[in-house]
Amino acid sequence: MSSEGPDKEPEPDKEAVSRFVERFASEMTEAGMQRMASRVFAALLASETASMTSAELAEQLRISPAAVSGAIRYLSQVNMVSRERDPGSRRDRYVLHNELWYETFTRRDQVLSRWEKVLRDGAEMLGPDTPAGARAAETAEFFEFLQKELQQLMERWKEHRAALGRPV
């Protein structure tokens, strides 16, 4: 069931939200993210304000405060969430970053750049005419190509967001 006010949109069914959280978390886990971090991230994503306290996360996900703490630590380290103080309280609130996916892919671009440099150095050290050197060089070229494509993709995303009337 959903509850509605006179001028409010219907609230999603808690069970349906829980199913979405678990389904999306499962997909992220399959992609390599830690299971508990995936669940906490999905819960924050599905929350109305994109923020929750540790107690709210533990209650919704039916996990221990220690599990929430470990997941938040990981999500903070990879810059997917930040910690804010609840106004007038001693409680921390965990918040998704506004441009989460853009920031994540921008950081990935920095990683690709570092990998490309190491691979180019490795190709030179291994010898450009050796099979290993050729593989390293081709992998570096792939990362260079991927970076260029990613930069163009991010620019198109900004344009798309602006066309939708969303802040850039």
mmCIF file with all atom_site columns, C-alpha atoms in Angstrom:
data_model
loop_
_atom_site.group_PDB
_atom_site.id
_atom_site.type_symbol
_atom_site.label_atom_id
_atom_site.label_alt_id
_atom_site.label_comp_id
_atom_site.label_asym_id
_atom_site.label_entity_id
_atom_site.label_seq_id
_atom_site.pdbx_PDB_ins_code
_atom_site.Cartn_x
_atom_site.Cartn_y
_atom_site.Cartn_z
_atom_site.occupancy
_atom_site.B_iso_or_equiv
_atom_site.pdbx_formal_charge
_atom_site.auth_seq_id
_atom_site.auth_comp_id
_atom_site.auth_asym_id
_atom_site.auth_atom_id
_atom_site.pdbx_PDB_model_num
ATOM 1   C CA . MET A 1 1   ? 0.000  0.000   0.000   1.00 0.00 ? 1   MET A CA 1
ATOM 2   C CA . SER A 1 2   ? 1.054  3.562   -0.481  1.00 0.00 ? 2   SER A CA 1
ATOM 3   C CA . SER A 1 3   ? 0.212  6.566   1.610   1.00 0.00 ? 3   SER A CA 1
ATOM 4   C CA . GLU A 1 4   ? -0.741 9.835   -0.003  1.00 0.00 ? 4   GLU A CA 1
ATOM 5   C CA . GLY A 1 5   ? -1.351 13.332  1.199   1.00 0.00 ? 5   GLY A CA 1
ATOM 6   C CA . PRO A 1 6   ? -3.506 15.854  -0.631  1.00 0.00 ? 6   PRO A CA 1
ATOM 7   C CA . ASP A 1 7   ? -0.581 17.405  -2.541  1.00 0.00 ? 7   ASP A CA 1
ATOM 8   C CA . LYS A 1 8   ? 1.913  14.572  -2.232  1.00 0.00 ? 8   LYS A CA 1
ATOM 9   C CA . GLU A 1 9   ? 2.988  11.886  -4.622  1.00 0.00 ? 9   GLU A CA 1
ATOM 10  C CA . PRO A 1 10  ? 2.238  8.384   -3.392  1.00 0.00 ? 10  PRO A CA 1
ATOM 11  C CA . GLU A 1 11  ? 5.057  6.898   -1.345  1.00 0.00 ? 11  GLU A CA 1
ATOM 12  C CA . PRO A 1 12  ? 6.500  3.692   -2.745  1.00 0.00 ? 12  PRO A CA 1
ATOM 13  C CA . ASP A 1 13  ? 5.581  0.459   -1.007  1.00 0.00 ? 13  ASP A CA 1
ATOM 14  C CA . LYS A 1 14  ? 8.306  -0.443  1.537   1.00 0.00 ? 14  LYS A CA 1
ATOM 15  C CA . GLU A 1 15  ? 8.389  -4.054  0.373   1.00 0.00 ? 15  GLU A CA 1
ATOM 16  C CA . ALA A 1 16  ? 8.792  -2.964  -3.260  1.00 0.00 ? 16  ALA A CA 1
ATOM 17  C CA . VAL A 1 17  ? 11.605 -0.603  -2.251  1.00 0.00 ? 17  VAL A CA 1
ATOM 18  C CA . SER A 1 18  ? 13.280 -3.437  -0.351  1.00 0.00 ? 18  SER A CA 1
ATOM 19  C CA . ARG A 1 19  ? 13.054 -5.715  -3.396  1.00 0.00 ? 19  ARG A CA 1
ATOM 20  C CA . PHE A 1 20  ? 14.582 -2.983  -5.589  1.00 0.00 ? 20  PHE A CA 1
ATOM 21  C CA . VAL A 1 21  ? 17.397 -2.371  -3.090  1.00 0.00 ? 21  VAL A CA 1
ATOM 22  C CA . GLU A 1 22  ? 18.261 -6.064  -2.926  1.00 0.00 ? 22  GLU A CA 1
ATOM 23  C CA . ARG A 1 23  ? 18.013 -6.508  -6.692  1.00 0.00 ? 23  ARG A CA 1
ATOM 24  C CA . PHE A 1 24  ? 20.241 -3.533  -7.495  1.00 0.00 ? 24  PHE A CA 1
ATOM 25  C CA . ALA A 1 25  ? 22.677 -4.483  -4.719  1.00 0.00 ? 25  ALA A CA 1
ATOM 26  C CA . SER A 1 26  ? 22.897 -7.960  -6.192  1.00 0.00 ? 26  SER A CA 1
ATOM 27  C CA . GLU A 1 27  ? 23.771 -6.509  -9.595  1.00 0.00 ? 27  GLU A CA 1
ATOM 28  C CA . MET A 1 28  ? 26.512 -4.330  -8.087  1.00 0.00 ? 28  MET A CA 1
ATOM 29  C CA . THR A 1 29  ? 27.868 -7.302  -6.134  1.00 0.00 ? 29  THR A CA 1
ATOM 30  C CA . GLU A 1 30  ? 27.983 -9.351  -9.336  1.00 0.00 ? 30  GLU A CA 1
ATOM 31  C CA . ALA A 1 31  ? 30.016 -6.513  -10.867 1.00 0.00 ? 31  ALA A CA 1
ATOM 32  C CA . GLY A 1 32  ? 32.579 -6.753  -8.060  1.00 0.00 ? 32  GLY A CA 1
ATOM 33  C CA . MET A 1 33  ? 31.438 -4.374  -5.329  1.00 0.00 ? 33  MET A CA 1
ATOM 34  C CA . GLN A 1 34  ? 31.383 -5.594  -1.732  1.00 0.00 ? 34  GLN A CA 1
ATOM 35  C CA . ARG A 1 35  ? 27.975 -7.078  -0.849  1.00 0.00 ? 35  ARG A CA 1
ATOM 36  C CA . MET A 1 36  ? 27.210 -4.959  2.211   1.00 0.00 ? 36  MET A CA 1
ATOM 37  C CA . ALA A 1 37  ? 28.476 -1.775  0.551   1.00 0.00 ? 37  ALA A CA 1
ATOM 38  C CA . SER A 1 38  ? 26.205 -2.557  -2.408  1.00 0.00 ? 38  SER A CA 1
ATOM 39  C CA . ARG A 1 39  ? 23.197 -2.927  -0.127  1.00 0.00 ? 39  ARG A CA 1
ATOM 40  C CA . VAL A 1 40  ? 23.933 0.309   1.761   1.00 0.00 ? 40  VAL A CA 1
ATOM 41  C CA . PHE A 1 41  ? 24.522 2.196   -1.491  1.00 0.00 ? 41  PHE A CA 1
ATOM 42  C CA . ALA A 1 42  ? 21.266 0.905   -2.997  1.00 0.00 ? 42  ALA A CA 1
ATOM 43  C CA . ALA A 1 43  ? 19.349 1.832   0.160   1.00 0.00 ? 43  ALA A CA 1
ATOM 44  C CA . LEU A 1 44  ? 20.718 5.387   0.030   1.00 0.00 ? 44  LEU A CA 1
ATOM 45  C CA . LEU A 1 45  ? 19.914 5.627   -3.663  1.00 0.00 ? 45  LEU A CA 1
ATOM 46  C CA . ALA A 1 46  ? 16.322 4.524   -3.039  1.00 0.00 ? 46  ALA A CA 1
ATOM 47  C CA . SER A 1 47  ? 15.790 6.835   -0.067  1.00 0.00 ? 47  SER A CA 1
ATOM 48  C CA . GLU A 1 48  ? 13.743 9.994   -0.602  1.00 0.00 ? 48  GLU A CA 1
ATOM 49  C CA . THR A 1 49  ? 16.577 12.334  0.433   1.00 0.00 ? 49  THR A CA 1
ATOM 50  C CA . ALA A 1 50  ? 19.570 10.210  -0.692  1.00 0.00 ? 50  ALA A CA 1
ATOM 51  C CA . SER A 1 51  ? 20.679 10.229  2.928   1.00 0.00 ? 51  SER A CA 1
ATOM 52  C CA . MET A 1 52  ? 20.174 8.063   6.008   1.00 0.00 ? 52  MET A CA 1
ATOM 53  C CA . THR A 1 53  ? 21.610 7.602   9.470   1.00 0.00 ? 53  THR A CA 1
ATOM 54  C CA . SER A 1 54  ? 23.416 4.468   10.523  1.00 0.00 ? 54  SER A CA 1
ATOM 55  C CA . ALA A 1 55  ? 20.408 3.425   12.607  1.00 0.00 ? 55  ALA A CA 1
ATOM 56  C CA . GLU A 1 56  ? 18.036 3.924   9.652   1.00 0.00 ? 56  GLU A CA 1
ATOM 57  C CA . LEU A 1 57  ? 20.276 1.863   7.377   1.00 0.00 ? 57  LEU A CA 1
ATOM 58  C CA . ALA A 1 58  ? 20.632 -0.910  9.953   1.00 0.00 ? 58  ALA A CA 1
ATOM 59  C CA . GLU A 1 59  ? 16.868 -1.035  10.482  1.00 0.00 ? 59  GLU A CA 1
ATOM 60  C CA . GLN A 1 60  ? 15.937 -0.985  6.806   1.00 0.00 ? 60  GLN A CA 1
ATOM 61  C CA . LEU A 1 61  ? 18.543 -3.549  5.748   1.00 0.00 ? 61  LEU A CA 1
ATOM 62  C CA . ARG A 1 62  ? 18.221 -5.631  8.936   1.00 0.00 ? 62  ARG A CA 1
ATOM 63  C CA . ILE A 1 63  ? 21.972 -5.570  9.515   1.00 0.00 ? 63  ILE A CA 1
ATOM 64  C CA . SER A 1 64  ? 24.201 -4.721  12.464  1.00 0.00 ? 64  SER A CA 1
ATOM 65  C CA . PRO A 1 65  ? 25.599 -1.236  13.087  1.00 0.00 ? 65  PRO A CA 1
ATOM 66  C CA . ALA A 1 66  ? 29.078 -2.761  12.574  1.00 0.00 ? 66  ALA A CA 1
ATOM 67  C CA . ALA A 1 67  ? 28.064 -3.944  9.087   1.00 0.00 ? 67  ALA A CA 1
ATOM 68  C CA . VAL A 1 68  ? 26.780 -0.443  8.283   1.00 0.00 ? 68  VAL A CA 1
ATOM 69  C CA . SER A 1 69  ? 30.028 1.061   9.553   1.00 0.00 ? 69  SER A CA 1
ATOM 70  C CA . GLY A 1 70  ? 32.176 -1.225  7.390   1.00 0.00 ? 70  GLY A CA 1
ATOM 71  C CA . ALA A 1 71  ? 30.063 -0.538  4.307   1.00 0.00 ? 71  ALA A CA 1
ATOM 72  C CA . ILE A 1 72  ? 30.144 3.222   4.894   1.00 0.00 ? 72  ILE A CA 1
ATOM 73  C CA . ARG A 1 73  ? 33.910 3.102   5.368   1.00 0.00 ? 73  ARG A CA 1
ATOM 74  C CA . TYR A 1 74  ? 34.288 1.433   1.955   1.00 0.00 ? 74  TYR A CA 1
ATOM 75  C CA . LEU A 1 75  ? 31.795 3.754   0.227   1.00 0.00 ? 75  LEU A CA 1
ATOM 76  C CA . SER A 1 76  ? 33.570 6.789   1.715   1.00 0.00 ? 76  SER A CA 1
ATOM 77  C CA . GLN A 1 77  ? 36.969 5.544   0.553   1.00 0.00 ? 77  GLN A CA 1
ATOM 78  C CA . VAL A 1 78  ? 35.712 5.244   -3.026  1.00 0.00 ? 78  VAL A CA 1
ATOM 79  C CA . ASN A 1 79  ? 33.969 8.639   -2.739  1.00 0.00 ? 79  ASN A CA 1
ATOM 80  C CA . MET A 1 80  ? 30.453 7.351   -3.275  1.00 0.00 ? 80  MET A CA 1
ATOM 81  C CA . VAL A 1 81  ? 29.081 8.772   -0.009  1.00 0.00 ? 81  VAL A CA 1
ATOM 82  C CA . SER A 1 82  ? 29.978 11.492  2.430   1.00 0.00 ? 82  SER A CA 1
ATOM 83  C CA . ARG A 1 83  ? 29.288 11.923  6.105   1.00 0.00 ? 83  ARG A CA 1
ATOM 84  C CA . GLU A 1 84  ? 27.358 14.912  7.432   1.00 0.00 ? 84  GLU A CA 1
ATOM 85  C CA . ARG A 1 85  ? 26.224 15.812  10.926  1.00 0.00 ? 85  ARG A CA 1
ATOM 86  C CA . ASP A 1 86  ? 22.479 15.691  11.503  1.00 0.00 ? 86  ASP A CA 1
ATOM 87  C CA . PRO A 1 87  ? 21.515 19.310  12.431  1.00 0.00 ? 87  PRO A CA 1
ATOM 88  C CA . GLY A 1 88  ? 21.076 19.684  16.185  1.00 0.00 ? 88  GLY A CA 1
ATOM 89  C CA . SER A 1 89  ? 22.201 16.118  16.787  1.00 0.00 ? 89  SER A CA 1
ATOM 90  C CA . ARG A 1 90  ? 25.298 14.062  17.393  1.00 0.00 ? 90  ARG A CA 1
ATOM 91  C CA . ARG A 1 91  ? 24.248 11.547  14.755  1.00 0.00 ? 91  ARG A CA 1
ATOM 92  C CA . ASP A 1 92  ? 25.985 11.238  11.434  1.00 0.00 ? 92  ASP A CA 1
ATOM 93  C CA . ARG A 1 93  ? 23.980 11.123  8.245   1.00 0.00 ? 93  ARG A CA 1
ATOM 94  C CA . TYR A 1 94  ? 25.398 9.407   5.169   1.00 0.00 ? 94  TYR A CA 1
ATOM 95  C CA . VAL A 1 95  ? 24.712 11.151  1.874   1.00 0.00 ? 95  VAL A CA 1
ATOM 96  C CA . LEU A 1 96  ? 25.158 10.153  -1.753  1.00 0.00 ? 96  LEU A CA 1
ATOM 97  C CA . HIS A 1 97  ? 27.204 12.615  -3.768  1.00 0.00 ? 97  HIS A CA 1
ATOM 98  C CA . ASN A 1 98  ? 25.105 14.712  -6.158  1.00 0.00 ? 98  ASN A CA 1
ATOM 99  C CA . GLU A 1 99  ? 26.980 13.829  -9.321  1.00 0.00 ? 99  GLU A CA 1
ATOM 100 C CA . LEU A 1 100 ? 27.960 10.366  -8.175  1.00 0.00 ? 100 LEU A CA 1
ATOM 101 C CA . TRP A 1 101 ? 28.271 8.624   -11.534 1.00 0.00 ? 101 TRP A CA 1
ATOM 102 C CA . TYR A 1 102 ? 29.999 11.547  -13.204 1.00 0.00 ? 102 TYR A CA 1
ATOM 103 C CA . GLU A 1 103 ? 32.541 11.732  -10.379 1.00 0.00 ? 103 GLU A CA 1
ATOM 104 C CA . THR A 1 104 ? 33.047 7.961   -10.398 1.00 0.00 ? 104 THR A CA 1
ATOM 105 C CA . PHE A 1 105 ? 33.787 7.857   -14.105 1.00 0.00 ? 105 PHE A CA 1
ATOM 106 C CA . THR A 1 106 ? 35.997 10.944  -13.888 1.00 0.00 ? 106 THR A CA 1
ATOM 107 C CA . ARG A 1 107 ? 38.092 9.190   -11.229 1.00 0.00 ? 107 ARG A CA 1
ATOM 108 C CA . ARG A 1 108 ? 38.144 6.072   -13.422 1.00 0.00 ? 108 ARG A CA 1
ATOM 109 C CA . ASP A 1 109 ? 39.625 8.252   -16.170 1.00 0.00 ? 109 ASP A CA 1
ATOM 110 C CA . GLN A 1 110 ? 42.467 9.191   -13.823 1.00 0.00 ? 110 GLN A CA 1
ATOM 111 C CA . VAL A 1 111 ? 43.100 5.505   -13.110 1.00 0.00 ? 111 VAL A CA 1
ATOM 112 C CA . LEU A 1 112 ? 43.119 4.714   -16.828 1.00 0.00 ? 112 LEU A CA 1
ATOM 113 C CA . SER A 1 113 ? 45.672 7.469   -17.381 1.00 0.00 ? 113 SER A CA 1
ATOM 114 C CA . ARG A 1 114 ? 47.998 6.013   -14.727 1.00 0.00 ? 114 ARG A CA 1
ATOM 115 C CA . TRP A 1 115 ? 47.571 2.493   -16.143 1.00 0.00 ? 115 TRP A CA 1
ATOM 116 C CA . GLU A 1 116 ? 48.327 3.745   -19.648 1.00 0.00 ? 116 GLU A CA 1
ATOM 117 C CA . LYS A 1 117 ? 51.588 5.346   -18.500 1.00 0.00 ? 117 LYS A CA 1
ATOM 118 C CA . VAL A 1 118 ? 52.714 2.210   -16.663 1.00 0.00 ? 118 VAL A CA 1
ATOM 119 C CA . LEU A 1 119 ? 51.800 0.058   -19.673 1.00 0.00 ? 119 LEU A CA 1
ATOM 120 C CA . ARG A 1 120 ? 53.736 2.320   -22.055 1.00 0.00 ? 120 ARG A CA 1
ATOM 121 C CA . ASP A 1 121 ? 56.764 2.145   -19.747 1.00 0.00 ? 121 ASP A CA 1
ATOM 122 C CA . GLY A 1 122 ? 56.324 -1.629  -19.568 1.00 0.00 ? 122 GLY A CA 1
ATOM 123 C CA . ALA A 1 123 ? 56.057 -1.952  -23.349 1.00 0.00 ? 123 ALA A CA 1
ATOM 124 C CA . GLU A 1 124 ? 59.298 -0.014  -23.732 1.00 0.00 ? 124 GLU A CA 1
ATOM 125 C CA . MET A 1 125 ? 61.054 -2.100  -21.066 1.00 0.00 ? 125 MET A CA 1
ATOM 126 C CA . LEU A 1 126 ? 59.765 -5.403  -22.495 1.00 0.00 ? 126 LEU A CA 1
ATOM 127 C CA . GLY A 1 127 ? 60.766 -4.361  -25.980 1.00 0.00 ? 127 GLY A CA 1
ATOM 128 C CA . PRO A 1 128 ? 58.311 -3.164  -28.612 1.00 0.00 ? 128 PRO A CA 1
ATOM 129 C CA . ASP A 1 129 ? 59.216 -6.072  -30.908 1.00 0.00 ? 129 ASP A CA 1
ATOM 130 C CA . THR A 1 130 ? 58.518 -8.784  -28.320 1.00 0.00 ? 130 THR A CA 1
ATOM 131 C CA . PRO A 1 131 ? 55.096 -10.410 -27.935 1.00 0.00 ? 131 PRO A CA 1
ATOM 132 C CA . ALA A 1 132 ? 54.861 -9.182  -24.324 1.00 0.00 ? 132 ALA A CA 1
ATOM 133 C CA . GLY A 1 133 ? 55.892 -5.642  -25.306 1.00 0.00 ? 133 GLY A CA 1
ATOM 134 C CA . ALA A 1 134 ? 53.375 -5.611  -28.155 1.00 0.00 ? 134 ALA A CA 1
ATOM 135 C CA . ARG A 1 135 ? 50.578 -6.754  -25.778 1.00 0.00 ? 135 ARG A CA 1
ATOM 136 C CA . ALA A 1 136 ? 51.487 -4.057  -23.253 1.00 0.00 ? 136 ALA A CA 1
ATOM 137 C CA . ALA A 1 137 ? 51.600 -1.411  -26.003 1.00 0.00 ? 137 ALA A CA 1
ATOM 138 C CA . GLU A 1 138 ? 48.219 -2.472  -27.409 1.00 0.00 ? 138 GLU A CA 1
ATOM 139 C CA . THR A 1 139 ? 46.693 -2.419  -23.930 1.00 0.00 ? 139 THR A CA 1
ATOM 140 C CA . ALA A 1 140 ? 48.080 1.110   -23.406 1.00 0.00 ? 140 ALA A CA 1
ATOM 141 C CA . GLU A 1 141 ? 46.557 2.149   -26.737 1.00 0.00 ? 141 GLU A CA 1
ATOM 142 C CA . PHE A 1 142 ? 43.229 0.691   -25.650 1.00 0.00 ? 142 PHE A CA 1
ATOM 143 C CA . PHE A 1 143 ? 43.284 2.702   -22.416 1.00 0.00 ? 143 PHE A CA 1
ATOM 144 C CA . GLU A 1 144 ? 44.209 5.855   -24.342 1.00 0.00 ? 144 GLU A CA 1
ATOM 145 C CA . PHE A 1 145 ? 41.265 5.242   -26.698 1.00 0.00 ? 145 PHE A CA 1
ATOM 146 C CA . LEU A 1 146 ? 38.933 4.539   -23.764 1.00 0.00 ? 146 LEU A CA 1
ATOM 147 C CA . GLN A 1 147 ? 39.943 7.788   -22.039 1.00 0.00 ? 147 GLN A CA 1
ATOM 148 C CA . LYS A 1 148 ? 39.210 9.864   -25.131 1.00 0.00 ? 148 LYS A CA 1
ATOM 149 C CA . GLU A 1 149 ? 35.842 8.185   -25.592 1.00 0.00 ? 149 GLU A CA 1
ATOM 150 C CA . LEU A 1 150 ? 35.013 8.588   -21.911 1.00 0.00 ? 150 LEU A CA 1
ATOM 151 C CA . GLN A 1 151 ? 35.797 12.310  -22.006 1.00 0.00 ? 151 GLN A CA 1
ATOM 152 C CA . GLN A 1 152 ? 33.527 12.782  -25.005 1.00 0.00 ? 152 GLN A CA 1
ATOM 153 C CA . LEU A 1 153 ? 30.829 10.704  -23.351 1.00 0.00 ? 153 LEU A CA 1
ATOM 154 C CA . MET A 1 154 ? 30.982 12.810  -20.179 1.00 0.00 ? 154 MET A CA 1
ATOM 155 C CA . GLU A 1 155 ? 30.642 15.998  -22.248 1.00 0.00 ? 155 GLU A CA 1
ATOM 156 C CA . ARG A 1 156 ? 27.592 14.564  -24.010 1.00 0.00 ? 156 ARG A CA 1
ATOM 157 C CA . TRP A 1 157 ? 26.158 13.602  -20.615 1.00 0.00 ? 157 TRP A CA 1
ATOM 158 C CA . LYS A 1 158 ? 26.519 17.212  -19.387 1.00 0.00 ? 158 LYS A CA 1
ATOM 159 C CA . GLU A 1 159 ? 24.739 18.448  -22.511 1.00 0.00 ? 159 GLU A CA 1
ATOM 160 C CA . HIS A 1 160 ? 21.997 15.857  -22.033 1.00 0.00 ? 160 HIS A CA 1
ATOM 161 C CA . ARG A 1 161 ? 21.479 16.869  -18.381 1.00 0.00 ? 161 ARG A CA 1
ATOM 162 C CA . ALA A 1 162 ? 21.270 20.532  -19.393 1.00 0.00 ? 162 ALA A CA 1
ATOM 163 C CA . ALA A 1 163 ? 18.704 19.680  -22.097 1.00 0.00 ? 163 ALA A CA 1
ATOM 164 C CA . LEU A 1 164 ? 16.617 17.960  -19.411 1.00 0.00 ? 164 LEU A CA 1
ATOM 165 C CA . GLY A 1 165 ? 16.787 21.114  -17.282 1.00 0.00 ? 165 GLY A CA 1
ATOM 166 C CA . ARG A 1 166 ? 18.962 19.515  -14.603 1.00 0.00 ? 166 ARG A CA 1
ATOM 167 C CA . PRO A 1 167 ? 21.897 21.331  -13.033 1.00 0.00 ? 167 PRO A CA 1
ATOM 168 C CA . VAL A 1 168 ? 25.234 20.680  -14.724 1.00 0.00 ? 168 VAL A CA 1
#
